Backbone as a printed PyTorch tensor [residue, N CA C, xyz], in Angstrom:
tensor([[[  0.8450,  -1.1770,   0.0000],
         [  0.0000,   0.0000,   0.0000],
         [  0.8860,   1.2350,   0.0000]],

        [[  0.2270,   1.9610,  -1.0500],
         [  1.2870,   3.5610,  -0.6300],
         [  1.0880,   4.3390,   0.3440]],

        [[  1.7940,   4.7180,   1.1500],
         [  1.3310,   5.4720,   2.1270],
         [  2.1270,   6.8830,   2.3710]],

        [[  2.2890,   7.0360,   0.9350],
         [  2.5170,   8.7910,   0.9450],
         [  2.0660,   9.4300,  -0.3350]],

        [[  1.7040,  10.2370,   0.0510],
         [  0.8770,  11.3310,  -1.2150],
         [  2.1910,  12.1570,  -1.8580]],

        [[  1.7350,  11.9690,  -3.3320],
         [  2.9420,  13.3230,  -3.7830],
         [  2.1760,  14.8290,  -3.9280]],

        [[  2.9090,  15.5440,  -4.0370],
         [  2.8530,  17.1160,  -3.8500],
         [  3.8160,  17.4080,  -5.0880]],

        [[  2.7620,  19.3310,  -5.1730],
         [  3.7810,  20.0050,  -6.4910],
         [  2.7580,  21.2050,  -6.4660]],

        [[  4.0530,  22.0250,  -6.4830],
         [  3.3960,  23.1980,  -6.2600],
         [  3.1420,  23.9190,  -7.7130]],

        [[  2.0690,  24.6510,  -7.7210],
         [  1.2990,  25.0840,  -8.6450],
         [  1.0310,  26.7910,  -8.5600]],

        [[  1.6900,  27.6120,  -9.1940],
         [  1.3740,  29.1230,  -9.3650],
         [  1.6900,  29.0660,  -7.4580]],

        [[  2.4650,  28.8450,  -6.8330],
         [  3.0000,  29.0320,  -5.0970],
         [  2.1630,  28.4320,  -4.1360]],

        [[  0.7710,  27.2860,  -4.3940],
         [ -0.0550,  26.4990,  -3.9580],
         [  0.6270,  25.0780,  -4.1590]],

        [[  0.7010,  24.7160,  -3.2600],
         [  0.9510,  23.2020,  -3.1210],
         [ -0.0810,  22.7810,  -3.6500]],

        [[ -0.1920,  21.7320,  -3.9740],
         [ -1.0310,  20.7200,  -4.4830],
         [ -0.8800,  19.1190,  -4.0130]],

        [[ -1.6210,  18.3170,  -3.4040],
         [ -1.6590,  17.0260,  -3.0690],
         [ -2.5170,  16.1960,  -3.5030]],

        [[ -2.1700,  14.7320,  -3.7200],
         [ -3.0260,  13.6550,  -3.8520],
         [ -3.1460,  12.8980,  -2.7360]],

        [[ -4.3990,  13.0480,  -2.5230],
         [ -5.1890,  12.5140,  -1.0630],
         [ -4.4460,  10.8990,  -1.4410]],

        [[ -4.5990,  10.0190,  -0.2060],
         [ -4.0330,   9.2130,   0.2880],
         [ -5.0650,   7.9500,  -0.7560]],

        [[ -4.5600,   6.2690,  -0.7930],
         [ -5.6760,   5.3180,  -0.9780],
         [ -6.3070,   5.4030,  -0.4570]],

        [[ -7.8330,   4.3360,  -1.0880],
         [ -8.3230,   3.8100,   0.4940],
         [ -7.7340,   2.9890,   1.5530]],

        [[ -8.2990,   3.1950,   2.6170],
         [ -7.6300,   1.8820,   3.6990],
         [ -7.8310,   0.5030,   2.4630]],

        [[ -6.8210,  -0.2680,   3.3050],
         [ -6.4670,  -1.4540,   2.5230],
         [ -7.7290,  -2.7310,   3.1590]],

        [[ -8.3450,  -2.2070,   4.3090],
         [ -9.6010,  -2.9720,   4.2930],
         [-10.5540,  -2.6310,   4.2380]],

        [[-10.7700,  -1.5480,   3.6280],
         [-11.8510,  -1.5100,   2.3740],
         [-13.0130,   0.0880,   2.8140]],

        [[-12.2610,   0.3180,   4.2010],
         [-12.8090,   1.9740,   4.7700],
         [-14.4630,   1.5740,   5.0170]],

        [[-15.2430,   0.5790,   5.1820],
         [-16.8200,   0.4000,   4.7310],
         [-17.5720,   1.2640,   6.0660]],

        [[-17.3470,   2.7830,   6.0340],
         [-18.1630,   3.0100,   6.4540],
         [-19.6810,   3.7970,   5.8180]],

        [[-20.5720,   3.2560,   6.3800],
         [-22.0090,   3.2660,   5.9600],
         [-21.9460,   4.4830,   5.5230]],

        [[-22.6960,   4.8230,   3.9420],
         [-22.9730,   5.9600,   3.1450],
         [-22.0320,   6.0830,   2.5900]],

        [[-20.5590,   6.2660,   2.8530],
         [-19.7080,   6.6730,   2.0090],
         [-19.0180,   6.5770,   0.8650]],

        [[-18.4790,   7.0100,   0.0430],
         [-18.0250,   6.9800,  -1.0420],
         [-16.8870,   8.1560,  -1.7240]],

        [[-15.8600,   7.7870,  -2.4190],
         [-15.0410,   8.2930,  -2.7520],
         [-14.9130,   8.7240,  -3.9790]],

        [[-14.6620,   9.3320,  -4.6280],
         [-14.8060,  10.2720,  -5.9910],
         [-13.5170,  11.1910,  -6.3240]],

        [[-12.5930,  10.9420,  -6.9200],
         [-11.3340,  11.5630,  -6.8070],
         [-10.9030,  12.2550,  -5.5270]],

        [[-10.8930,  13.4990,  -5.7250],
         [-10.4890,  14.1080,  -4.1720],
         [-11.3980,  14.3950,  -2.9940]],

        [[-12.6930,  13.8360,  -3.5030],
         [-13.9230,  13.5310,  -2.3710],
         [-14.4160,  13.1060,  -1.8540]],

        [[-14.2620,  12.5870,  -0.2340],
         [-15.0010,  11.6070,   0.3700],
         [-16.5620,  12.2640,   0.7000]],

        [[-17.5130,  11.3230,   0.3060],
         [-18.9070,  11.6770,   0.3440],
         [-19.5180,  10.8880,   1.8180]],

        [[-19.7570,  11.5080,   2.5600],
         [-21.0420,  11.3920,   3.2460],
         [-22.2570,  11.5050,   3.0760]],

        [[-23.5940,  10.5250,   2.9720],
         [-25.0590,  10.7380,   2.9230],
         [-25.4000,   9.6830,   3.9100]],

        [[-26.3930,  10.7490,   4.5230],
         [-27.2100,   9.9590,   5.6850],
         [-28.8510,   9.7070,   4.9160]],

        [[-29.0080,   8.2550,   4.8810],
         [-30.5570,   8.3640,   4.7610],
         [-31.6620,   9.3490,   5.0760]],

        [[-31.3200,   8.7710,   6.5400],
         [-32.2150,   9.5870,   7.0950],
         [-32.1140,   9.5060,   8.7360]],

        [[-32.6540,  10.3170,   9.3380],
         [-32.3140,  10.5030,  11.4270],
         [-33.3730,   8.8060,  12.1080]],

        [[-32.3570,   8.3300,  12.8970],
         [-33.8940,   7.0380,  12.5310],
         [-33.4440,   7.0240,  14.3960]],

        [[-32.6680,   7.4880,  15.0200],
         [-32.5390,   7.2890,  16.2090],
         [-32.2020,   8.2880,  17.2180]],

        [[-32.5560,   8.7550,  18.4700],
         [-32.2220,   9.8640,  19.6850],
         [-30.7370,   9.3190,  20.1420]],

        [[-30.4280,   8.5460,  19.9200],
         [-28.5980,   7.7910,  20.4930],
         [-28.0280,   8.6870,  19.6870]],

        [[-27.4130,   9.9200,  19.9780],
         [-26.5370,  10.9510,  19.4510],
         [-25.3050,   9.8550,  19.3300]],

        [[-24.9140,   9.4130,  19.8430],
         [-23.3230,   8.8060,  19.6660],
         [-23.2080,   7.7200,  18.7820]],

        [[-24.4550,   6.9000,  18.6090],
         [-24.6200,   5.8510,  17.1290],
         [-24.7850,   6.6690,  15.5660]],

        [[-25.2780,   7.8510,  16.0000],
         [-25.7590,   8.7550,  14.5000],
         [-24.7770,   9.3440,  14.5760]],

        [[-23.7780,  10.1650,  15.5900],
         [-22.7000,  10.6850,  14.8370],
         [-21.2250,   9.7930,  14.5990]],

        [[-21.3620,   9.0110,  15.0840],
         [-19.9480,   7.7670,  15.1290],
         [-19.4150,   7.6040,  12.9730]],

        [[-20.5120,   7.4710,  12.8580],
         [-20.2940,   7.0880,  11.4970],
         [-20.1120,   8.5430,  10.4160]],

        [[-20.6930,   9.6460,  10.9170],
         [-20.1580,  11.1550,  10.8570],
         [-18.7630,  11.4830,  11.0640]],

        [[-18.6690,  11.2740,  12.3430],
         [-17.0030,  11.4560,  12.5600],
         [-15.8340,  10.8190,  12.2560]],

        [[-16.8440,   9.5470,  11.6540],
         [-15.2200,   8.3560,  11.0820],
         [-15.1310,   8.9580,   9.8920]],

        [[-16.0630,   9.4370,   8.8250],
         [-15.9000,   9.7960,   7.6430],
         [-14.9620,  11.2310,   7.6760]],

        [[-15.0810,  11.8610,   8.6470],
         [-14.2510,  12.7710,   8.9750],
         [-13.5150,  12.9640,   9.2220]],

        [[-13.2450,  12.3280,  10.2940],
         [-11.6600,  11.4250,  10.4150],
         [-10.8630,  11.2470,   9.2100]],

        [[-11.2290,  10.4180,   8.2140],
         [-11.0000,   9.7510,   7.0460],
         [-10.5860,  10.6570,   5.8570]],

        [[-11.2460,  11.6470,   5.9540],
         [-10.9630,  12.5190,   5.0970],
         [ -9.8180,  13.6550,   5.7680]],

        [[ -9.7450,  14.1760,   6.2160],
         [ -9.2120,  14.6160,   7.0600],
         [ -7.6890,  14.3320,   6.9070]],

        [[ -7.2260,  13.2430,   7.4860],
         [ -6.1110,  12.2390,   7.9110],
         [ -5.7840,  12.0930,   6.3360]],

        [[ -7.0320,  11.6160,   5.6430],
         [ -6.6180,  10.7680,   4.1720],
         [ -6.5150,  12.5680,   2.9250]],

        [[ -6.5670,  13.5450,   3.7740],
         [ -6.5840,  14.2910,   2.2670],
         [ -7.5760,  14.8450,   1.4550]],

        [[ -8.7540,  14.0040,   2.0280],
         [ -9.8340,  14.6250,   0.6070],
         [-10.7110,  15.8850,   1.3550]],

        [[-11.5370,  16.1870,   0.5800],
         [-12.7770,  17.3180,   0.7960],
         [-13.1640,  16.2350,   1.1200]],

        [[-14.3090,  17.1280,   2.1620],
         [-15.3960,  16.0710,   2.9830],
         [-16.8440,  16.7330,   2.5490]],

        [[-17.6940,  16.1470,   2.2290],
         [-18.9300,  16.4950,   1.4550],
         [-20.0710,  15.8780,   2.0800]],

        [[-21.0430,  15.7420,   3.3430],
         [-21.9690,  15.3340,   3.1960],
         [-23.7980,  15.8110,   3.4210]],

        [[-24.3570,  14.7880,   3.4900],
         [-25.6690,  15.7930,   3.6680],
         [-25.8580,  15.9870,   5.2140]],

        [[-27.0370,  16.7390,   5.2540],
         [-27.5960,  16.7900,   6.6470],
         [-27.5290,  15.5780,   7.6180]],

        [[-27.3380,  16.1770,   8.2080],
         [-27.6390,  14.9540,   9.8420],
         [-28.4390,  15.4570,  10.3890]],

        [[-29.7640,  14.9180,  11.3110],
         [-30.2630,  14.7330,  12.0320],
         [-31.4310,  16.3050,  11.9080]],

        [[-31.5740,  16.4250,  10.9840],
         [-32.5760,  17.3830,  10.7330],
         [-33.4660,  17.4830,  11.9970]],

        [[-34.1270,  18.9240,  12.4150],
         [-34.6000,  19.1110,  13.6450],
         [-34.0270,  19.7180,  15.1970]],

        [[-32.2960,  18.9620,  15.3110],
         [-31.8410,  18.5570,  15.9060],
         [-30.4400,  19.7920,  15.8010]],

        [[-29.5080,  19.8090,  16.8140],
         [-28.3480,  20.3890,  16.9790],
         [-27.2340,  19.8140,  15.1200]],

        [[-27.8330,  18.6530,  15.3360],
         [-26.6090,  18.1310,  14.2590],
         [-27.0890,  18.5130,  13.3910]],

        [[-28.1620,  18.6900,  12.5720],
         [-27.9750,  19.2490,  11.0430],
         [-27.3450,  20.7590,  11.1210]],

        [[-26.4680,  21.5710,  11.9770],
         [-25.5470,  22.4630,  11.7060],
         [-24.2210,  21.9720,  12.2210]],

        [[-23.9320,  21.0550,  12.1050],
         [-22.3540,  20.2890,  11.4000],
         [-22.3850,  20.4540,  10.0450]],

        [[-21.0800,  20.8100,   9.9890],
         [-20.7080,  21.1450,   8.5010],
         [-20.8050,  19.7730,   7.7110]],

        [[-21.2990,  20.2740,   6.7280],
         [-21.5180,  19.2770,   5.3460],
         [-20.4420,  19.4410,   4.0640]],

        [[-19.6300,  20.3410,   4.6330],
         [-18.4140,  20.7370,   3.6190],
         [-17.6440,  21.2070,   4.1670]],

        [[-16.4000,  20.4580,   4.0160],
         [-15.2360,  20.9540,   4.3190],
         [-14.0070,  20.6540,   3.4110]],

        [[-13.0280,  21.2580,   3.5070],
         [-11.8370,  21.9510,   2.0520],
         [-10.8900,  20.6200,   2.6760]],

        [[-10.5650,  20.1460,   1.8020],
         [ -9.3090,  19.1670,   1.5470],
         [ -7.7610,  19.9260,   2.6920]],

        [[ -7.3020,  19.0830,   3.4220],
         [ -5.8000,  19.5270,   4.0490],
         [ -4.7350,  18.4110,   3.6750]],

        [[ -4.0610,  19.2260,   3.9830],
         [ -2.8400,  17.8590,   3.4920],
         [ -2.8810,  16.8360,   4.4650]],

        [[ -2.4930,  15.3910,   3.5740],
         [ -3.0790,  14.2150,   4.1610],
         [ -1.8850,  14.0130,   5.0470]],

        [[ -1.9810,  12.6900,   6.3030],
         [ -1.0980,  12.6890,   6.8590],
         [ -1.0000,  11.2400,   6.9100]],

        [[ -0.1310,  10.7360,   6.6390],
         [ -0.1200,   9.6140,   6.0090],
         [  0.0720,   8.0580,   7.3600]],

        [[  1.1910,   8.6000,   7.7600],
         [  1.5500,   7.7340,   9.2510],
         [  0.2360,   7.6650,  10.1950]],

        [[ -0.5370,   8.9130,  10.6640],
         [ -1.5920,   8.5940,  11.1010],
         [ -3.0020,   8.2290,  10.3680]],

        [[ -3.0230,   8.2740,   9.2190],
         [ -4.1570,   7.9370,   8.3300],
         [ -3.9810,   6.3100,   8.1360]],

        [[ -2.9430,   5.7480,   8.2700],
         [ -2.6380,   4.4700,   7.7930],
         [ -2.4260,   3.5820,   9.3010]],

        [[ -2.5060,   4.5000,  10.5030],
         [ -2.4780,   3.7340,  11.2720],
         [ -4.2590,   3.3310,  11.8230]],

        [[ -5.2600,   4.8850,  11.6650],
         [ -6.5780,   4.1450,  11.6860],
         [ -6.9310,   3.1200,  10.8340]],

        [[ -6.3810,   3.1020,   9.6120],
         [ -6.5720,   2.1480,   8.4870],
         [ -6.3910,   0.8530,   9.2130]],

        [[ -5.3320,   0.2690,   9.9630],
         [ -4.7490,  -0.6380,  10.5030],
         [ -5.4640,  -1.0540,  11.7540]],

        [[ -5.4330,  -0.0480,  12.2660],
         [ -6.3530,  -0.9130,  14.2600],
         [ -7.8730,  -0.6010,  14.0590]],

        [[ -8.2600,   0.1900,  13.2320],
         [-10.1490,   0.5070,  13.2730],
         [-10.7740,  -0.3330,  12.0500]],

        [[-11.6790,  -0.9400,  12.5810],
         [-11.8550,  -2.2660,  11.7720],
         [-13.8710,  -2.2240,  11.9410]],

        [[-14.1890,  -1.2720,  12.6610],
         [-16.0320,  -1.8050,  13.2700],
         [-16.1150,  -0.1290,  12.9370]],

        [[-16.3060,  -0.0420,  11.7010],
         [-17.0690,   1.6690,  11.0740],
         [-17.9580,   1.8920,  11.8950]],

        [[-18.8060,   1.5730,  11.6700],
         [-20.4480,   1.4610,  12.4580],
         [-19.8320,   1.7690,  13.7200]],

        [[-19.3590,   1.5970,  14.4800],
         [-19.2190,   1.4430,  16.0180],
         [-17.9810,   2.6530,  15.9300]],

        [[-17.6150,   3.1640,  15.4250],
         [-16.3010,   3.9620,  15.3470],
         [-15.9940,   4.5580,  16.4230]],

        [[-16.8960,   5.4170,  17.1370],
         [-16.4940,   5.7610,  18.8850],
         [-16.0410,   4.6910,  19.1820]],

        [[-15.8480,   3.1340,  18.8080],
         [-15.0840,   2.1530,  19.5270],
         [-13.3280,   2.2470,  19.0060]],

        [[-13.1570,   3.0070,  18.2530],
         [-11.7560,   3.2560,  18.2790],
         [-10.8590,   4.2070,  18.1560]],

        [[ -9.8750,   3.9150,  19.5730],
         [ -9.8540,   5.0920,  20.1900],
         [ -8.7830,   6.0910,  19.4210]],

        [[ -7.9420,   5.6680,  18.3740],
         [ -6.8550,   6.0880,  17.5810],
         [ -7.8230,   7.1910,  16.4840]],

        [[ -8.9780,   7.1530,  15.8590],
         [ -9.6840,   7.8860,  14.7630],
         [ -9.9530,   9.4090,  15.4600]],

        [[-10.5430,   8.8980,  17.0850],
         [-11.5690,  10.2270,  17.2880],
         [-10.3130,  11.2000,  17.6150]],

        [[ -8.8680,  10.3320,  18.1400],
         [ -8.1640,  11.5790,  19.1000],
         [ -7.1670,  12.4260,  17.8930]],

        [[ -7.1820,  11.9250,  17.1190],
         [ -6.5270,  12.6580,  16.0210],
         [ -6.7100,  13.9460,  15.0820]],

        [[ -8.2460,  13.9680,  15.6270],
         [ -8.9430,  15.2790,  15.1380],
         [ -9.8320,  15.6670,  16.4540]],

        [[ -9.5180,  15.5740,  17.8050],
         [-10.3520,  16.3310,  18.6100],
         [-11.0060,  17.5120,  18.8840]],

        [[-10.0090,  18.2810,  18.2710],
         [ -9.8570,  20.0050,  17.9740],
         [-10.7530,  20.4050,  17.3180]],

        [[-10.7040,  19.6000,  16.0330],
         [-12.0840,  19.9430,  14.8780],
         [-13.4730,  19.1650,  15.3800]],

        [[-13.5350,  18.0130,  16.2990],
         [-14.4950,  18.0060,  16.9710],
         [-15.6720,  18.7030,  17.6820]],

        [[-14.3790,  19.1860,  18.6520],
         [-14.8440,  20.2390,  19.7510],
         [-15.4010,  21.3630,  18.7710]],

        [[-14.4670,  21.9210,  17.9180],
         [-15.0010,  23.7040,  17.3750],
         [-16.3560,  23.2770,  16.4520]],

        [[-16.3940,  22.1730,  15.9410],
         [-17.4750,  22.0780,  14.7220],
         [-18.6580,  21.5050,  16.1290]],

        [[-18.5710,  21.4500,  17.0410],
         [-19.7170,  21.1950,  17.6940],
         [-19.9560,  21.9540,  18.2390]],

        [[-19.0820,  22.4100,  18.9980],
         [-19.2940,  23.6280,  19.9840],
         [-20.1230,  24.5910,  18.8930]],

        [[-19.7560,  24.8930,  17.9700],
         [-20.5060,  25.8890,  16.6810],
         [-21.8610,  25.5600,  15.8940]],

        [[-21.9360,  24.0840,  16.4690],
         [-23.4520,  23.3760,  15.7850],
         [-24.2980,  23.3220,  16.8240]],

        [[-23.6320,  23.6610,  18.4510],
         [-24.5360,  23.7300,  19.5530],
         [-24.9060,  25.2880,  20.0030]],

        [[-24.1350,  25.9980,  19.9580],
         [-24.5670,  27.4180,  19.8740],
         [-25.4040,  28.1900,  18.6450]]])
């Protein structure tokens, strides 16, 4: 598996190619990849367990994030605090050592609050994108 992105700078903009997929296969529910875009879509809000409806939110986030791409998805939880989580966010440079190590120990998408290497790697963007979807 490759586990480094090349770069080249363009008019004084770097430029990167987001990372593979994980090598076992990333299956978390809704998602999908599209050159430099990981897609999030939620059906639809089917449960009050905030931590089962956003687990699979924040792994895709994680994922993108770590892996490089724009993160794109729809609403969450219409009604509710969560449909003002961002549904778009701009591509950063990928980071490859920690993107390839969730790839490696996080294995239960669905359950993703069960591993503890995805959530602590982006806590920061946690906290501010909630703290900002709860106010």
């Amino acid at each position: 598996t490759n586990s480094s992105s090349s770069s080249l700078a363009i008019n004084g903009t770097e430029q990167y190619n987001p990372l593979p997929k994980c090598p076992n296969g990333m299956n978390i529910t809704g998602v999908s990849i599209h050159g430099t875009v990981l897609h999030k879509w939620f059906k639809s809000f089917v449960s009050g367990t905030w931590g089962n409806i956003l687990s699979p939110y924040w792994a895709a986030r994680v994922m993108a994030q770590l892996g490089g791409y724009e993160y794109q998805g729809s609403v969450l939880g219409r009604g509710t605090w969560m449909e003002f989580l961002p549904t778009k966010v701009s591509r950063r440079p990928p980071k490859p050592e920690l993107y390839n190590h969730v790839c490696n120990t996080c294995n239960r998408w669905k359950y993703f609050h069960e591993c503890h290497y995805g959530w602590g790697y982006i806590q920061k963007t946690i906290f501010h994108d909630t703290r900002n979807a709860i106010e």
